[in-house]
Amino acid sequence: MTAKRILITGASRGIGKGIALYLANLTNEDYELVLHYNNNKELAEELLNEISNLHKKASLISFDISDREQTKNAIENDINENGVYYGVICNAGINKDNPFPLLADEEWDKVLHTNLDGFYNVLKPLVMPMVQRRERGRIIAISSISGLIGNRGQVNYSASKAGIIGATKALAMELAKHKITVNAIAPGVIESDMTKDLPLDEIKKLIPMKRIGKTKEVASLVAYLLSEDADYITRQVISVNGGMI
């Protein structure tokens, strides 16, 4: 039986790394993980070794998701050499927070080009190969609670993550007849590199469960949405936020 290829963007750290390790530790699924990184080659290689030690198949792929041509070439080459993806987790993204009056043009452009354009740049070259495969497939976009309710100091980030939600819902409608589900996950405050410098003690007061989320709590949902049990779930935005909304 051929392993199902899963592309995870932004896999070298944070939520992406947590997803990769969670999937690698599954005993009831045979996944071949394609681990994307941009600048963090050393961290990506450490993750690859960790997964190899679990006797699971994995490989590295590198590109800047905001660079359309570079992303297209890397993904097309990987598909041509190694096969079409069964699943794609669009996780890579950045934040550059600032109150709106102080927001620099570069901070708006960089976040939108990376997070929202990145969704298009990654998925555009691989959707038709997935359709032509004529088998079930999975696309999962990692959005954010900021894309659902907004957050002060994150007008750019909130806009990009809300855009991903809209794009996810539209793409789900187009691909449903091809047995490819498209869903979004909207994490709240999760332990990761992106949240380590936040005033977490203050933030916990705003969370009904009074704690910060763990990467495995997002990763386990990813694993479910990748599974055959989730065949009838598409066009959904599922929150993992401790009851914040």
Short mmCIF file of C-alpha atoms in Angstrom, two decimals:
data_model
loop_
_atom_site.label_atom_id
_atom_site.label_comp_id
_atom_site.label_asym_id
_atom_site.label_seq_id
_atom_site.Cartn_x
_atom_site.Cartn_y
_atom_site.Cartn_z
CA MET A 1 0.00 0.00 0.00
CA THR A 2 1.43 3.39 -1.04
CA ALA A 3 1.90 5.95 1.71
CA LYS A 4 -0.26 9.06 1.50
CA ARG A 5 1.89 12.12 0.87
CA ILE A 6 1.16 15.09 3.15
CA LEU A 7 2.68 18.54 2.54
CA ILE A 8 3.01 20.66 5.68
CA THR A 9 4.09 24.26 5.12
CA GLY A 10 5.97 25.98 7.92
CA ALA A 11 6.88 22.62 9.42
CA SER A 12 10.20 23.52 11.03
CA ARG A 13 8.78 24.96 14.24
CA GLY A 14 5.67 25.89 16.23
CA ILE A 15 2.30 24.48 15.25
CA GLY A 16 3.67 23.09 11.98
CA LYS A 17 6.30 21.05 13.80
CA GLY A 18 3.70 19.86 16.30
CA ILE A 19 1.47 18.69 13.44
CA ALA A 20 4.35 16.87 11.74
CA LEU A 21 5.37 15.01 14.90
CA TYR A 22 1.79 14.12 15.78
CA LEU A 23 1.19 12.63 12.31
CA ALA A 24 4.52 10.81 12.43
CA ASN A 25 3.53 9.16 15.70
CA LEU A 26 0.23 7.80 14.35
CA THR A 27 0.24 4.03 14.13
CA ASN A 28 -3.01 3.64 12.20
CA GLU A 29 -2.02 5.80 9.21
CA ASP A 30 0.80 5.49 6.69
CA TYR A 31 1.77 9.05 5.86
CA GLU A 32 4.81 10.28 3.98
CA LEU A 33 5.46 13.77 5.27
CA VAL A 34 6.80 16.53 3.05
CA LEU A 35 8.22 19.11 5.45
CA HIS A 36 8.40 22.65 4.13
CA TYR A 37 10.72 25.33 5.44
CA ASN A 38 11.95 28.69 4.19
CA ASN A 39 14.93 29.91 6.24
CA ASN A 40 15.13 27.41 9.11
CA LYS A 41 17.06 24.62 7.39
CA GLU A 42 18.81 23.49 10.56
CA LEU A 43 15.51 23.16 12.46
CA ALA A 44 13.92 21.39 9.49
CA GLU A 45 16.77 18.87 9.35
CA GLU A 46 16.43 18.23 13.09
CA LEU A 47 12.73 17.52 12.59
CA LEU A 48 13.49 15.24 9.64
CA ASN A 49 15.91 13.22 11.78
CA GLU A 50 13.35 13.03 14.59
CA ILE A 51 10.74 11.63 12.21
CA SER A 52 13.25 9.26 10.60
CA ASN A 53 14.02 7.88 14.06
CA LEU A 54 10.34 7.00 14.30
CA HIS A 55 10.85 4.90 11.13
CA LYS A 56 8.48 7.11 9.15
CA LYS A 57 9.16 8.42 5.67
CA ALA A 58 9.70 12.16 5.31
CA SER A 59 11.47 14.65 3.08
CA LEU A 60 12.28 18.36 3.02
CA ILE A 61 11.14 21.01 0.58
CA SER A 62 12.18 24.66 0.67
CA PHE A 63 10.60 27.77 -0.81
CA ASP A 64 9.31 31.22 0.16
CA ILE A 65 5.50 30.99 0.08
CA SER A 66 5.29 34.70 -0.81
CA ASP A 67 7.34 34.06 -3.98
CA ARG A 68 4.85 32.68 -6.50
CA GLU A 69 7.31 31.41 -9.10
CA GLN A 70 9.66 29.82 -6.57
CA THR A 71 6.76 28.09 -4.82
CA LYS A 72 5.28 26.83 -8.09
CA ASN A 73 8.58 25.42 -9.31
CA ALA A 74 9.38 23.67 -6.03
CA ILE A 75 5.95 22.07 -5.70
CA GLU A 76 5.71 21.01 -9.35
CA ASN A 77 9.19 19.46 -9.20
CA ASP A 78 8.33 17.56 -6.02
CA ILE A 79 5.07 16.24 -7.50
CA ASN A 80 6.77 15.21 -10.74
CA GLU A 81 9.55 13.39 -8.90
CA ASN A 82 7.67 11.87 -5.97
CA GLY A 83 3.93 11.90 -6.63
CA VAL A 84 0.79 13.91 -5.92
CA TYR A 85 -0.17 14.94 -2.39
CA TYR A 86 -3.11 13.34 -0.61
CA GLY A 87 -3.20 16.15 1.90
CA VAL A 88 -1.92 19.71 2.28
CA ILE A 89 -1.70 21.67 5.51
CA CYS A 90 -1.26 25.39 4.79
CA ASN A 91 0.33 26.41 8.05
CA ALA A 92 3.18 28.79 7.18
CA GLY A 93 2.61 32.41 8.07
CA ILE A 94 3.98 35.47 9.81
CA ASN A 95 2.80 38.33 11.99
CA LYS A 96 4.05 41.91 12.25
CA ASP A 97 1.91 43.52 14.94
CA ASN A 98 1.41 47.24 15.42
CA PRO A 99 -1.51 49.56 16.17
CA PHE A 100 -3.09 50.58 12.88
CA PRO A 101 -1.98 54.26 12.96
CA LEU A 102 1.62 53.07 13.41
CA LEU A 103 1.40 50.21 10.91
CA ALA A 104 4.05 50.58 8.23
CA ASP A 105 3.21 49.86 4.59
CA GLU A 106 5.82 47.11 4.63
CA GLU A 107 4.16 45.48 7.66
CA TRP A 108 0.80 45.40 5.86
CA ASP A 109 2.24 44.19 2.56
CA LYS A 110 4.55 41.54 4.02
CA VAL A 111 1.85 39.91 6.15
CA LEU A 112 -0.77 39.92 3.37
CA HIS A 113 1.67 38.70 0.71
CA THR A 114 2.95 35.92 2.96
CA ASN A 115 -0.24 34.72 4.64
CA LEU A 116 -2.96 35.31 2.06
CA ASP A 117 -0.97 35.21 -1.17
CA GLY A 118 0.83 32.20 0.28
CA PHE A 119 -2.48 30.30 0.39
CA TYR A 120 -2.88 30.90 -3.36
CA ASN A 121 0.77 30.33 -4.21
CA VAL A 122 0.91 26.95 -2.47
CA LEU A 123 -2.45 25.57 -3.57
CA LYS A 124 -2.60 26.80 -7.18
CA PRO A 125 0.08 24.41 -8.58
CA LEU A 126 -1.15 21.36 -6.69
CA VAL A 127 -4.95 21.45 -6.85
CA MET A 128 -5.28 20.19 -10.43
CA PRO A 129 -2.89 17.27 -9.83
CA MET A 130 -4.99 16.38 -6.78
CA VAL A 131 -8.18 16.54 -8.88
CA GLN A 132 -6.64 14.48 -11.68
CA ARG A 133 -5.64 11.85 -9.14
CA ARG A 134 -9.39 11.06 -8.91
CA GLU A 135 -9.20 9.99 -5.28
CA ARG A 136 -10.14 11.59 -1.99
CA GLY A 137 -7.93 14.42 -0.81
CA ARG A 138 -7.60 16.87 2.04
CA ILE A 139 -6.71 20.55 2.25
CA ILE A 140 -6.47 22.17 5.68
CA ALA A 141 -5.69 25.86 6.18
CA ILE A 142 -4.50 27.14 9.52
CA SER A 143 -6.27 30.45 10.11
CA SER A 144 -6.60 32.13 13.53
CA ILE A 145 -9.07 33.41 16.08
CA SER A 146 -7.88 36.83 14.87
CA GLY A 147 -9.43 36.06 11.50
CA LEU A 148 -12.79 35.44 13.17
CA ILE A 149 -13.05 38.25 15.71
CA GLY A 150 -10.09 40.53 14.99
CA ASN A 151 -7.50 41.64 17.51
CA ARG A 152 -6.10 45.04 18.37
CA GLY A 153 -2.65 45.58 16.92
CA GLN A 154 -3.31 42.91 14.28
CA VAL A 155 -5.32 44.60 11.53
CA ASN A 156 -2.93 43.19 8.92
CA TYR A 157 -2.78 39.70 10.45
CA SER A 158 -6.54 39.59 11.06
CA ALA A 159 -7.21 40.62 7.46
CA SER A 160 -4.93 37.91 6.10
CA LYS A 161 -6.43 35.19 8.29
CA ALA A 162 -10.01 36.27 7.55
CA GLY A 163 -9.13 36.14 3.86
CA ILE A 164 -7.93 32.57 4.26
CA ILE A 165 -11.30 31.64 5.77
CA GLY A 166 -13.17 33.12 2.80
CA ALA A 167 -10.87 31.43 0.32
CA THR A 168 -11.21 28.10 2.14
CA LYS A 169 -15.01 28.21 2.00
CA ALA A 170 -15.05 29.07 -1.72
CA LEU A 171 -12.45 26.46 -2.66
CA ALA A 172 -14.35 23.83 -0.68
CA MET A 173 -17.39 24.39 -2.89
CA GLU A 174 -15.32 23.96 -6.05
CA LEU A 175 -13.56 20.77 -4.93
CA ALA A 176 -16.38 18.96 -3.10
CA LYS A 177 -17.48 17.05 -6.22
CA HIS A 178 -13.92 15.77 -6.60
CA LYS A 179 -13.93 14.21 -3.10
CA ILE A 180 -11.41 16.77 -1.87
CA THR A 181 -12.39 18.39 1.42
CA VAL A 182 -11.21 21.90 2.30
CA ASN A 183 -11.43 23.10 5.89
CA ALA A 184 -9.87 25.75 8.12
CA ILE A 185 -8.72 25.52 11.71
CA ALA A 186 -8.74 28.72 13.75
CA PRO A 187 -6.44 28.33 16.77
CA GLY A 188 -6.64 30.67 19.71
CA VAL A 189 -3.57 31.27 21.86
CA ILE A 190 -1.35 28.21 21.39
CA GLU A 191 2.10 27.54 22.88
CA SER A 192 4.46 28.39 20.01
CA ASP A 193 7.23 30.73 18.88
CA MET A 194 4.60 33.27 17.84
CA THR A 195 3.09 33.52 21.33
CA LYS A 196 6.12 33.08 23.61
CA ASP A 197 6.66 36.84 24.06
CA LEU A 198 3.01 37.65 24.77
CA PRO A 199 1.77 38.54 28.31
CA LEU A 200 0.33 35.05 28.75
CA ASP A 201 -0.74 35.50 32.38
CA GLU A 202 -2.97 38.41 31.33
CA ILE A 203 -4.23 36.56 28.26
CA LYS A 204 -5.26 33.54 30.34
CA LYS A 205 -7.77 35.75 32.13
CA LEU A 206 -9.60 36.19 28.82
CA ILE A 207 -9.80 32.45 28.14
CA PRO A 208 -12.71 30.60 29.78
CA MET A 209 -10.53 27.52 30.28
CA LYS A 210 -7.83 29.72 31.91
CA ARG A 211 -4.92 28.15 30.09
CA ILE A 212 -2.93 28.34 26.86
CA GLY A 213 -3.59 25.73 24.19
CA LYS A 214 -1.11 23.03 23.23
CA THR A 215 0.10 22.27 19.73
CA LYS A 216 -1.13 18.68 20.01
CA GLU A 217 -4.67 20.01 20.49
CA VAL A 218 -4.45 21.56 17.03
CA ALA A 219 -2.50 18.62 15.58
CA SER A 220 -5.05 16.03 16.71
CA LEU A 221 -7.77 17.95 14.86
CA VAL A 222 -5.59 18.04 11.75
CA ALA A 223 -5.15 14.27 12.02
CA TYR A 224 -8.91 13.76 12.23
CA LEU A 225 -9.62 16.00 9.25
CA LEU A 226 -7.03 14.05 7.24
CA SER A 227 -8.66 10.73 8.09
CA GLU A 228 -11.31 8.85 6.14
CA ASP A 229 -13.71 9.43 9.05
CA ALA A 230 -13.83 13.12 8.05
CA ASP A 231 -15.06 12.43 4.50
CA TYR A 232 -18.29 14.42 4.99
CA ILE A 233 -16.71 17.46 6.63
CA THR A 234 -15.86 20.30 4.28
CA ARG A 235 -16.18 24.12 4.07
CA GLN A 236 -15.92 24.36 7.86
CA VAL A 237 -13.94 26.62 10.19
CA ILE A 238 -13.21 24.79 13.44
CA SER A 239 -11.93 26.78 16.42
CA VAL A 240 -9.45 25.51 19.00
CA ASN A 241 -9.41 28.32 21.54
CA GLY A 242 -10.48 27.25 25.03
CA GLY A 243 -13.89 28.87 24.67
CA MET A 244 -12.80 32.40 23.73
CA ILE A 245 -15.62 32.57 21.17
#
